[in-house]
Coordinates of N, CA and C in Angstrom, one line a residue:
Chain A
E275 N 11.8 12.6 6.1 CA 10.7 11.3 6.0 C 11.1 10.2 7.0
F276 N 10.2 9.7 7.0 CA 10.1 8.5 7.7 C 10.9 7.2 7.4
V277 N 11.9 6.5 8.0 CA 12.6 5.3 7.3 C 11.7 4.2 8.4
L278 N 11.3 3.3 7.9 CA 10.9 2.1 8.5 C 11.3 0.8 8.2
T279 N 11.9 0.3 9.3 CA 13.2 -1.0 9.0 C 12.2 -2.2 10.0
Q280 N 12.1 -3.2 9.0 CA 11.7 -4.2 9.4 C 12.3 -5.1 9.7
S281 N 12.0 -6.4 10.6 CA 12.7 -7.5 11.0 C 12.0 -8.7 11.6
P282 N 12.8 -9.9 11.5 CA 14.0 -10.4 10.5 C 13.2 -9.9 9.0
G283 N 14.3 -10.1 8.3 CA 14.1 -10.2 6.5 C 13.1 -11.4 6.4
T284 N 13.6 -12.5 6.8 CA 12.6 -13.6 6.6 C 12.5 -14.8 7.8
L285 N 11.2 -15.1 8.1 CA 10.9 -15.8 9.4 C 10.6 -17.1 8.7
S286 N 11.5 -18.2 9.2 CA 11.0 -19.4 8.7 C 10.1 -20.2 10.3
L287 N 9.0 -20.3 10.1 CA 8.3 -21.3 10.9 C 7.3 -22.2 10.3
S288 N 6.8 -23.2 11.4 CA 5.8 -24.2 10.9 C 4.7 -23.6 10.9
P289 N 3.5 -24.3 10.7 CA 1.9 -24.0 11.0 C 1.9 -24.4 12.4
G290 N 1.0 -23.2 13.0 CA 0.9 -23.7 14.4 C 1.7 -22.9 15.1
E291 N 2.9 -22.1 14.7 CA 3.6 -21.7 15.5 C 3.3 -20.2 15.8
R292 N 4.0 -19.5 16.6 CA 3.8 -18.0 16.6 C 4.8 -17.2 16.0
A293 N 4.4 -16.2 15.3 CA 5.3 -15.3 14.6 C 5.1 -14.1 15.0
T294 N 6.2 -13.2 15.2 CA 6.4 -12.2 15.8 C 7.4 -11.1 14.9
L295 N 6.7 -10.1 14.2 CA 7.6 -9.3 13.2 C 7.7 -7.7 14.0
S296 N 8.9 -7.4 13.5 CA 9.0 -6.1 14.1 C 9.0 -5.1 13.2
C297 N 8.8 -3.7 13.4 CA 9.0 -2.7 12.3 C 9.1 -1.6 13.5
K298 N 10.3 -0.7 13.0 CA 11.2 0.1 13.6 C 10.8 1.7 13.0
A299 N 10.6 2.7 13.4 CA 10.6 4.0 13.0 C 11.9 4.6 13.2
S300 N 12.2 5.6 12.0 CA 13.2 6.1 12.6 C 13.0 7.6 13.1
Q301 N 11.7 7.8 13.5 CA 11.2 8.7 14.5 C 9.8 8.3 14.8
S302 N 9.2 9.0 15.8 CA 8.0 8.6 16.6 C 6.9 8.8 15.8
V303 N 6.1 7.8 15.8 CA 5.1 7.9 14.8 C 3.5 8.6 15.7
S304 N 3.4 9.3 15.5 CA 2.4 10.2 16.1 C 0.8 9.4 15.7
N305 N 0.4 9.5 16.9 CA -1.1 9.0 17.1 C -1.2 7.7 16.8
N306 N -0.1 6.7 16.6 CA 0.0 5.5 16.4 C -0.4 5.0 14.9
Y307 N -0.2 6.1 13.9 CA -0.5 6.2 12.7 C 0.5 5.1 12.1
L308 N 0.2 3.5 12.1 CA 1.1 2.9 11.5 C 0.2 1.5 11.0
A309 N 0.2 1.1 9.6 CA -0.6 0.0 9.4 C 0.0 -1.2 8.8
W310 N -0.4 -2.4 8.6 CA 0.1 -3.4 8.5 C -0.4 -4.3 7.4
Y311 N 0.1 -4.8 6.4 CA -0.3 -5.2 5.2 C 0.0 -7.0 4.7
Q312 N -0.7 -7.7 4.4 CA -0.3 -8.8 3.9 C -0.3 -9.0 2.5
Q313 N 0.8 -9.6 1.9 CA 0.9 -9.7 0.5 C 1.3 -11.1 0.1
K314 N 0.6 -11.9 -0.8 CA 0.4 -13.1 -1.4 C 1.2 -12.7 -2.8
P315 N 2.2 -13.8 -3.1 CA 2.7 -14.0 -4.4 C 1.5 -13.4 -5.6
G316 N 1.7 -12.6 -6.3 CA 0.9 -12.4 -7.8 C -0.6 -11.6 -7.1
Q317 N -0.5 -11.0 -5.9 CA -1.6 -10.9 -5.4 C -1.4 -9.2 -4.8
A318 N -2.4 -8.2 -5.0 CA -2.4 -7.0 -4.2 C -2.3 -7.3 -2.7
P319 N -1.6 -6.0 -1.9 CA -1.5 -6.2 -0.7 C -3.1 -6.3 0.0
R320 N -3.1 -6.8 1.3 CA -4.1 -6.7 1.9 C -4.2 -5.8 3.3
L321 N -4.8 -5.0 3.5 CA -5.0 -4.4 5.2 C -5.3 -5.3 6.2
L322 N -4.5 -5.2 7.1 CA -4.4 -5.9 8.3 C -5.0 -5.4 9.5
I323 N -3.9 -4.5 9.9 CA -4.0 -3.7 11.3 C -3.8 -2.2 10.6
Y324 N -4.6 -1.3 11.2 CA -4.5 0.1 11.3 C -4.2 0.5 12.6
G325 N -3.9 1.8 12.6 CA -3.8 2.5 14.0 C -2.9 1.7 15.1
A326 N -2.2 1.0 14.6 CA -1.0 0.0 15.3 C -1.8 -1.4 15.7
S327 N -3.0 -1.2 16.3 CA -3.4 -2.1 16.9 C -4.8 -2.6 16.6
N328 N -5.4 -2.0 15.6 CA -6.9 -2.1 15.3 C -7.1 -2.9 14.1
R329 N -7.7 -4.3 13.8 CA -7.9 -4.9 12.9 C -8.9 -4.6 11.6
A330 N -8.5 -5.0 10.6 CA -9.4 -4.3 9.9 C -11.0 -5.3 9.5
T331 N -11.4 -5.2 8.8 CA -13.0 -5.7 8.9 C -12.6 -7.4 8.1
G332 N -12.7 -8.0 8.6 CA -12.8 -9.6 8.4 C -11.5 -10.0 8.4
I333 N -10.6 -9.5 9.2 CA -9.3 -10.0 9.6 C -9.5 -10.9 11.0
P334 N -8.8 -12.3 11.1 CA -9.0 -13.1 11.9 C -8.3 -12.8 13.3
D335 N -8.8 -13.1 14.4 CA -8.3 -12.4 15.6 C -7.2 -13.1 15.8
R336 N -6.3 -14.1 15.2 CA -5.0 -14.4 15.3 C -3.9 -13.7 15.3
F337 N -4.6 -12.4 14.4 CA -3.5 -11.4 14.1 C -3.9 -10.1 15.0
S338 N -2.7 -9.8 15.7 CA -2.7 -8.5 16.5 C -1.5 -7.7 16.3
G339 N -1.9 -6.5 16.4 CA -0.8 -5.5 16.5 C -0.6 -4.7 17.9
S340 N 0.6 -4.3 18.0 CA 0.9 -3.5 19.2 C 2.0 -2.8 19.1
G341 N 2.5 -1.6 20.0 CA 3.3 -0.8 20.1 C 2.7 0.5 20.0
S342 N 4.1 1.4 20.1 CA 4.0 3.0 19.8 C 5.0 3.6 19.7
G343 N 5.1 4.6 19.5 CA 6.4 5.4 19.5 C 6.9 5.1 18.2
T344 N 8.0 4.5 18.1 CA 9.2 3.9 17.3 C 9.0 2.6 17.0
D345 N 8.7 1.9 17.8 CA 8.5 0.4 18.0 C 7.2 -0.1 18.2
F346 N 7.3 -1.0 16.7 CA 5.8 -1.5 16.2 C 5.8 -3.1 16.2
T347 N 4.9 -4.0 16.5 CA 5.0 -5.5 16.5 C 3.4 -5.9 15.9
L348 N 3.6 -7.1 14.8 CA 2.7 -7.8 14.2 C 2.9 -9.0 14.9
T349 N 2.0 -9.6 15.5 CA 2.0 -10.8 16.0 C 0.7 -11.6 15.1
I350 N 1.0 -13.1 15.0 CA 0.3 -14.0 14.4 C 0.5 -15.1 15.5
S351 N -0.8 -15.4 16.2 CA -0.6 -16.2 17.3 C -0.2 -17.5 16.9
R352 N -0.8 -18.2 15.8 CA -0.8 -19.5 15.5 C -1.0 -19.5 13.9
L353 N 0.1 -19.6 13.3 CA 0.4 -19.6 11.9 C -0.4 -20.8 11.1
E354 N -1.6 -20.4 10.4 CA -2.5 -21.3 9.4 C -1.5 -21.1 8.1
P355 N -1.7 -22.2 7.4 CA -1.1 -22.4 6.0 C -1.1 -21.3 5.1
E356 N -2.5 -20.5 5.1 CA -2.5 -19.4 4.4 C -1.8 -18.2 4.7
D357 N -1.3 -18.3 5.9 CA -0.8 -17.0 6.5 C 1.0 -16.6 6.0
F358 N 1.4 -17.8 5.2 CA 2.7 -17.7 4.9 C 2.6 -16.7 3.7
A359 N 3.5 -15.3 3.7 CA 3.1 -14.3 2.7 C 4.4 -13.3 3.3
V360 N 4.4 -12.4 2.6 CA 5.1 -11.2 2.6 C 4.6 -10.0 3.6
Y361 N 4.7 -9.4 4.9 CA 4.2 -8.4 5.6 C 4.9 -7.3 5.5
Y362 N 4.3 -6.2 5.4 CA 4.5 -4.7 5.3 C 4.1 -3.9 6.4
C363 N 5.0 -3.0 6.9 CA 4.3 -1.9 7.7 C 4.6 -0.7 7.0
Q364 N 3.6 0.4 7.4 CA 3.5 1.8 6.6 C 3.1 2.7 7.8
Q365 N 3.8 3.8 7.7 CA 3.2 4.8 8.2 C 2.3 5.8 7.7
Y366 N 1.7 6.7 8.5 CA 0.7 7.6 7.5 C 0.5 8.8 8.6
D367 N 1.7 8.6 9.5 CA 1.9 9.9 10.0 C 2.0 11.2 9.2
S368 N 3.0 11.3 8.3 CA 3.0 12.3 7.2 C 3.5 11.9 6.0
S369 N 3.3 13.1 5.1 CA 3.7 12.5 3.5 C 5.3 12.7 3.6
P370 N 6.3 11.9 2.8 CA 5.7 11.3 2.0 C 5.4 9.8 3.1
L371 N 4.1 9.2 2.6 CA 4.1 7.9 3.1 C 4.9 6.8 2.6
T372 N 5.6 5.9 3.7 CA 6.6 5.4 3.6 C 6.4 3.7 4.3
F373 N 6.7 2.9 3.5 CA 6.6 1.4 3.7 C 8.0 0.8 4.2
G374 N 8.1 0.0 5.2 CA 9.0 -1.0 5.8 C 9.4 -2.3 4.2
G375 N 10.5 -2.4 4.4 CA 11.1 -3.7 3.4 C 10.5 -4.5 3.4
G376 N 9.6 -4.9 4.3 CA 8.7 -6.3 4.2 C 9.7 -7.3 5.0
T377 N 8.6 -8.5 5.7 CA 9.1 -9.7 6.3 C 8.5 -10.5 5.5
K378 N 9.3 -11.7 5.2 CA 8.9 -12.7 4.5 C 8.6 -13.9 5.9
V379 N 7.3 -14.5 5.8 CA 7.2 -15.1 6.6 C 6.9 -17.0 5.7
E380 N 7.8 -17.9 5.9 CA 7.9 -18.8 4.9 C 7.6 -19.8 6.0
I381 N 7.3 -21.3 5.1 CA 7.5 -22.7 5.6 C 8.6 -23.3 6.1
K382 N 8.8 -23.6 7.5 CA 10.0 -24.3 7.8 C 10.3 -25.6 7.2
Chain B
Q79 N -20.1 -4.0 -3.6 CA -18.6 -4.3 -2.6 C -17.7 -3.3 -3.4
V80 N -16.6 -2.8 -2.7 CA -15.6 -1.9 -3.2 C -14.9 -2.7 -4.5
Q81 N -14.7 -2.1 -5.7 CA -14.0 -2.6 -6.5 C -13.1 -1.8 -7.2
L82 N -11.8 -2.1 -7.5 CA -10.9 -1.1 -8.2 C -10.2 -1.9 -9.3
V83 N -10.7 -1.5 -10.6 CA -9.7 -1.9 -11.5 C -8.8 -1.2 -12.3
E84 N -7.8 -1.2 -12.6 CA -6.7 -0.6 -13.2 C -6.4 -1.3 -14.3
S85 N -6.1 -0.3 -15.6 CA -6.0 -0.7 -16.7 C -4.7 0.3 -17.3
G86 N -4.4 0.1 -18.4 CA -3.4 1.0 -19.2 C -1.7 0.8 -19.3
G87 N -1.6 0.0 -18.4 CA 0.0 -0.6 -18.3 C 0.3 -1.0 -19.7
G88 N 1.4 -1.2 -20.0 CA 2.3 -1.5 -21.2 C 3.9 -1.2 -21.1
V89 N 4.3 -1.3 -22.3 CA 5.5 -1.4 -22.3 C 5.7 -0.3 -22.9
V90 N 6.6 0.8 -22.3 CA 7.0 2.0 -23.0 C 8.3 2.2 -23.3
Q91 N 8.9 3.4 -24.3 CA 10.1 3.5 -24.3 C 10.7 4.6 -23.2
P92 N 11.8 4.6 -22.8 CA 12.3 5.5 -21.8 C 12.0 7.0 -22.4
G93 N 11.8 7.9 -21.7 CA 11.1 9.4 -22.1 C 9.7 9.5 -22.6
G94 N 9.2 8.3 -22.9 CA 7.7 8.1 -23.0 C 6.8 8.7 -22.1
S95 N 5.4 8.5 -22.5 CA 4.2 8.6 -21.6 C 3.1 7.8 -21.5
L96 N 2.4 7.5 -20.5 CA 1.4 6.5 -20.5 C 0.6 7.0 -19.5
R97 N -0.8 6.8 -19.6 CA -1.6 7.2 -18.8 C -2.5 6.1 -17.9
L98 N -2.5 5.6 -16.7 CA -3.4 4.5 -16.1 C -4.5 5.1 -15.8
S99 N -5.4 4.1 -15.3 CA -6.7 4.1 -15.2 C -7.0 3.1 -13.9
C100 N -8.1 3.8 -13.3 CA -8.4 2.9 -12.3 C -10.0 3.1 -11.9
A101 N -10.7 2.3 -12.8 CA -12.3 2.3 -12.4 C -12.7 1.9 -11.0
E102 N -13.5 2.8 -10.5 CA -14.2 2.6 -9.0 C -15.6 2.3 -9.1
S103 N -15.8 1.1 -8.1 CA -17.3 0.8 -8.0 C -17.9 0.7 -6.5
G104 N -18.6 0.5 -6.1 CA -19.1 0.1 -4.6 C -19.2 1.1 -3.6
F105 N -18.3 2.1 -4.0 CA -18.5 3.3 -2.8 C -18.7 4.5 -3.4
T106 N -18.9 5.6 -2.7 CA -19.2 6.9 -3.0 C -17.7 7.9 -3.3
F107 N -17.5 7.2 -5.0 CA -16.4 8.0 -5.2 C -15.8 9.4 -4.6
S108 N -16.6 10.1 -4.7 CA -16.2 11.4 -4.4 C -16.0 11.9 -2.3
T109 N -16.3 10.6 -2.0 CA -16.1 11.0 -0.2 C -14.8 10.3 0.0
Y110 N -13.9 9.8 -0.7 CA -12.7 9.2 -0.5 C -11.6 10.0 -1.3
G111 N -10.6 10.0 -0.6 CA -9.1 10.2 -0.9 C -8.9 8.9 -1.9
M112 N -7.9 9.0 -2.7 CA -7.4 7.9 -3.4 C -5.9 8.0 -3.7
H113 N -5.1 6.8 -3.9 CA -3.6 7.0 -4.0 C -3.2 5.9 -5.0
W114 N -2.2 6.3 -5.6 CA -1.6 5.3 -6.5 C 0.0 4.5 -5.6
V115 N 0.4 3.5 -5.7 CA 1.2 2.9 -4.7 C 1.9 1.8 -6.1
R116 N 3.2 1.9 -6.2 CA 3.8 1.2 -7.1 C 4.9 -0.1 -6.5
Q117 N 5.1 -1.1 -7.5 CA 5.8 -2.2 -6.8 C 6.8 -2.7 -7.9
A118 N 8.0 -2.3 -7.9 CA 9.1 -3.1 -8.8 C 9.1 -4.3 -8.8
P119 N 9.6 -4.7 -9.8 CA 9.5 -6.5 -9.9 C 10.6 -7.0 -8.7
G120 N 9.7 -7.9 -7.9 CA 10.8 -8.4 -6.6 C 10.9 -7.2 -5.6
K121 N 10.4 -6.4 -5.6 CA 10.7 -5.3 -4.6 C 9.6 -5.2 -3.4
G122 N 9.9 -4.3 -2.8 CA 8.6 -3.5 -1.8 C 7.8 -2.9 -2.5
L123 N 6.8 -2.0 -1.8 CA 6.0 -1.4 -1.9 C 6.6 0.2 -1.6
E124 N 6.1 1.1 -2.9 CA 6.4 2.6 -2.8 C 5.2 3.4 -2.9
W125 N 4.6 4.2 -2.2 CA 3.8 5.0 -2.3 C 4.0 6.1 -3.6
V126 N 3.1 6.5 -4.2 CA 3.5 7.3 -5.5 C 2.9 8.8 -5.5
A127 N 1.3 8.7 -5.3 CA 0.5 10.0 -5.3 C -0.5 9.7 -4.7
F128 N -1.1 11.0 -4.2 CA -2.5 10.7 -3.3 C -3.2 12.0 -3.9
L129 N -4.6 11.9 -4.2 CA -5.5 12.9 -4.5 C -6.6 13.0 -3.4
G130 N -6.9 14.1 -3.1 CA -8.1 14.1 -1.8 C -9.4 14.0 -2.3
N131 N -10.4 13.8 -1.5 CA -11.7 13.8 -2.0 C -12.1 15.1 -2.9
D132 N -11.5 16.4 -2.3 CA -12.0 17.3 -2.8 C -11.4 17.6 -4.0
G133 N -10.8 16.5 -4.9 CA -10.2 16.7 -6.1 C -9.0 17.5 -6.5
S134 N -8.8 18.4 -5.4 CA -7.7 19.4 -5.6 C -6.5 19.3 -5.0
S135 N -6.3 18.5 -3.5 CA -5.4 18.5 -2.6 C -4.6 17.1 -3.4
K136 N -3.4 17.6 -3.8 CA -2.5 16.2 -4.4 C -1.0 16.4 -4.0
Y137 N -0.7 15.0 -3.7 CA 0.7 15.1 -3.1 C 1.5 13.7 -4.0
Y138 N 2.7 14.1 -4.1 CA 3.4 13.2 -4.8 C 4.4 12.6 -4.2
A139 N 5.3 11.6 -4.2 CA 6.7 11.3 -4.0 C 7.5 11.8 -4.8
D140 N 8.6 12.4 -3.9 CA 9.7 13.0 -4.6 C 10.2 12.5 -6.3
S141 N 10.2 11.1 -6.0 CA 10.7 10.6 -7.1 C 9.9 10.2 -8.6
V142 N 8.7 11.0 -8.4 CA 7.7 11.2 -9.6 C 7.5 12.6 -9.8
K143 N 7.4 13.5 -8.6 CA 6.8 14.8 -8.7 C 7.7 15.6 -10.0
G144 N 6.7 16.4 -10.7 CA 6.9 17.2 -11.8 C 6.8 16.0 -13.0
R145 N 6.7 15.0 -12.9 CA 6.8 13.8 -13.8 C 5.3 13.6 -14.1
F146 N 4.7 12.8 -12.8 CA 3.3 12.4 -12.7 C 2.5 13.4 -12.4
T147 N 0.9 13.2 -12.6 CA 0.1 13.7 -12.4 C -1.2 12.9 -12.0
I148 N -1.8 12.8 -11.1 CA -2.7 12.4 -10.6 C -4.1 13.1 -10.9
S149 N -5.1 12.5 -11.1 CA -6.6 13.1 -11.4 C -7.5 12.1 -11.5
R150 N -8.9 13.0 -11.7 CA -10.0 11.7 -11.5 C -11.0 12.6 -12.1
D151 N -11.8 11.8 -12.6 CA -13.1 11.8 -13.4 C -14.2 11.6 -12.6
T152 N -15.2 12.5 -12.1 CA -16.3 12.0 -11.0 C -17.4 11.4 -11.7
S153 N -17.7 11.9 -13.0 CA -18.6 11.5 -14.2 C -18.3 9.9 -14.6
K154 N -17.1 9.6 -14.6 CA -16.8 8.4 -15.2 C -16.5 7.4 -13.9
N155 N -16.0 7.8 -12.7 CA -15.8 7.2 -11.5 C -14.7 6.6 -11.5
T156 N -13.7 7.2 -12.4 CA -12.4 6.8 -12.8 C -11.1 7.7 -11.9
L157 N -10.2 7.0 -11.6 CA -8.8 8.1 -11.0 C -7.9 7.7 -12.3
Y158 N -6.8 8.6 -12.6 CA -6.0 8.6 -13.6 C -4.8 8.9 -12.8
L159 N -3.5 8.4 -13.6 CA -2.1 8.7 -13.4 C -1.6 8.8 -14.7
Q160 N -1.3 10.4 -14.9 CA -0.8 10.5 -16.0 C 1.1 10.4 -15.8
M161 N 1.4 9.5 -16.9 CA 3.0 9.5 -16.5 C 3.6 10.0 -17.7
N162 N 4.6 11.1 -17.3 CA 5.4 11.4 -18.6 C 6.9 11.4 -18.2
S163 N 7.9 11.3 -19.2 CA 9.2 11.4 -19.0 C 9.8 10.2 -18.3
L164 N 9.1 8.9 -18.8 CA 9.5 7.7 -17.9 C 10.8 7.3 -17.9
K165 N 11.3 6.6 -17.0 CA 12.3 6.3 -16.5 C 12.4 4.5 -16.4
G166 N 13.7 4.1 -16.4 CA 13.7 2.8 -16.2 C 13.2 2.1 -15.0
E167 N 13.7 3.1 -13.9 CA 13.1 3.0 -12.4 C 11.6 2.9 -12.1
D168 N 11.1 3.5 -13.3 CA 9.4 3.3 -13.1 C 8.9 2.3 -13.4
T169 N 9.7 1.4 -13.8 CA 9.0 -0.4 -14.4 C 8.3 -0.8 -12.9
A170 N 7.4 -1.2 -12.8 CA 6.8 -1.9 -11.5 C 5.2 -2.2 -12.1
V171 N 4.7 -2.7 -10.9 CA 3.4 -3.0 -11.0 C 2.6 -1.5 -10.2
Y172 N 1.6 -1.2 -11.1 CA 0.8 0.1 -10.1 C -0.6 -0.1 -9.9
Y173 N -0.8 0.0 -8.5 CA -2.0 -0.2 -7.7 C -2.7 1.1 -7.5
C174 N -3.9 1.2 -8.0 CA -4.7 2.3 -7.3 C -5.0 1.8 -5.8
A175 N -5.2 2.5 -4.9 CA -5.9 2.2 -3.6 C -6.8 3.3 -3.0
K176 N -7.9 2.7 -2.0 CA -8.5 3.7 -1.7 C -8.1 3.9 -0.3
S177 N -8.2 5.2 0.1 CA -7.8 5.9 1.3 C -8.9 5.7 2.3
Y178 N -8.3 5.4 3.3 CA -9.4 5.1 4.5 C -9.8 6.3 4.9
T179 N -11.3 6.3 5.4 CA -12.0 7.7 5.9 C -11.1 8.8 6.8
S180 N -10.5 8.2 7.8 CA -9.5 9.4 8.6 C -7.7 9.0 8.9
G181 N -7.5 8.4 7.6 CA -6.0 8.3 7.7 C -5.6 7.6 6.7
W182 N -4.4 8.0 6.2 CA -3.9 7.8 4.9 C -3.3 6.3 4.7
F183 N -4.1 5.2 5.0 CA -3.6 4.2 4.6 C -4.8 3.4 3.7
F184 N -4.5 2.4 3.4 CA -5.5 1.4 1.8 C -5.8 0.8 2.5
D185 N -7.1 1.0 2.5 CA -8.2 -0.4 2.8 C -8.6 -1.2 2.1
F186 N -8.8 -0.7 0.4 CA -9.0 -1.3 -0.7 C -7.7 -1.0 -2.0
W187 N -7.6 -2.2 -2.6 CA -6.6 -2.3 -3.6 C -7.3 -2.9 -4.8
G188 N -6.8 -2.3 -5.6 CA -6.9 -3.1 -7.1 C -6.1 -4.2 -7.5
Q189 N -6.2 -4.8 -8.5 CA -5.3 -6.1 -8.8 C -3.9 -5.2 -9.6
G190 N -3.8 -4.2 -10.0 CA -2.5 -3.6 -10.3 C -2.6 -3.7 -11.9
T191 N -1.7 -2.7 -12.3 CA -1.3 -3.0 -13.8 C 0.1 -2.7 -14.0
L192 N 1.0 -3.7 -14.9 CA 2.4 -3.4 -15.3 C 2.7 -2.6 -16.0
V193 N 3.7 -1.7 -15.8 CA 4.3 -0.7 -16.7 C 5.9 -1.0 -16.5
T194 N 6.3 -1.1 -18.0 CA 7.2 -1.3 -18.3 C 8.2 -0.7 -19.1
V195 N 9.4 0.0 -18.7 CA 10.0 1.2 -19.4 C 11.0 0.5 -19.9
S196 N 11.3 0.3 -21.3 CA 12.6 -0.4 -21.8 C 12.4 0.0 -23.2
S197 N 14.1 0.1 -23.7 CA 14.0 0.2 -25.0 C 14.0 -1.0 -25.9

């Protein structure tokens, strides 16, 4: 089973700053089968990135994903007020599907 | 547009059963696989089960295997999760989520329904 470790647990930043979130897999993720989601309090998650670097429909270009193998990164180039939320990575290389523990991006 | 609406959550005693429903609209139901994902209060996301678009391919997390059953009724465009032998650790918000065409990630989610297992 894939274990995904996200870091940091919490990221304290100001609007306009750059956010860099890490997701490390316990084994290599084939075909870059890794997705990122954003979740705000009381809401369902929302798909941001799939295939490690492909933005989902309607996702602003300030969100970008990169990486391969075991190391993946979600970058938010300039934080907007609506970007403060929890972010999860998920691998879909094999069953069981697994998520990382999440990174909370909070306002500094 | 795609809409997923869960229902059926509530409070149930340990050992009890509950059936969740997910009404789907805005897409061709039989074309896509569907998942259930849960989130315990204040915790992260946990994948629970998958049903393929063929209606027969089913996969489960080890934590629910043998207790939960995923199914669907295409005539009603509804996905189900039958949950038996419920435990306290099954307490969570349960989301149904649509699977992307060519990958087991989740491109649309319902709003979730809360299941509380408590005596």
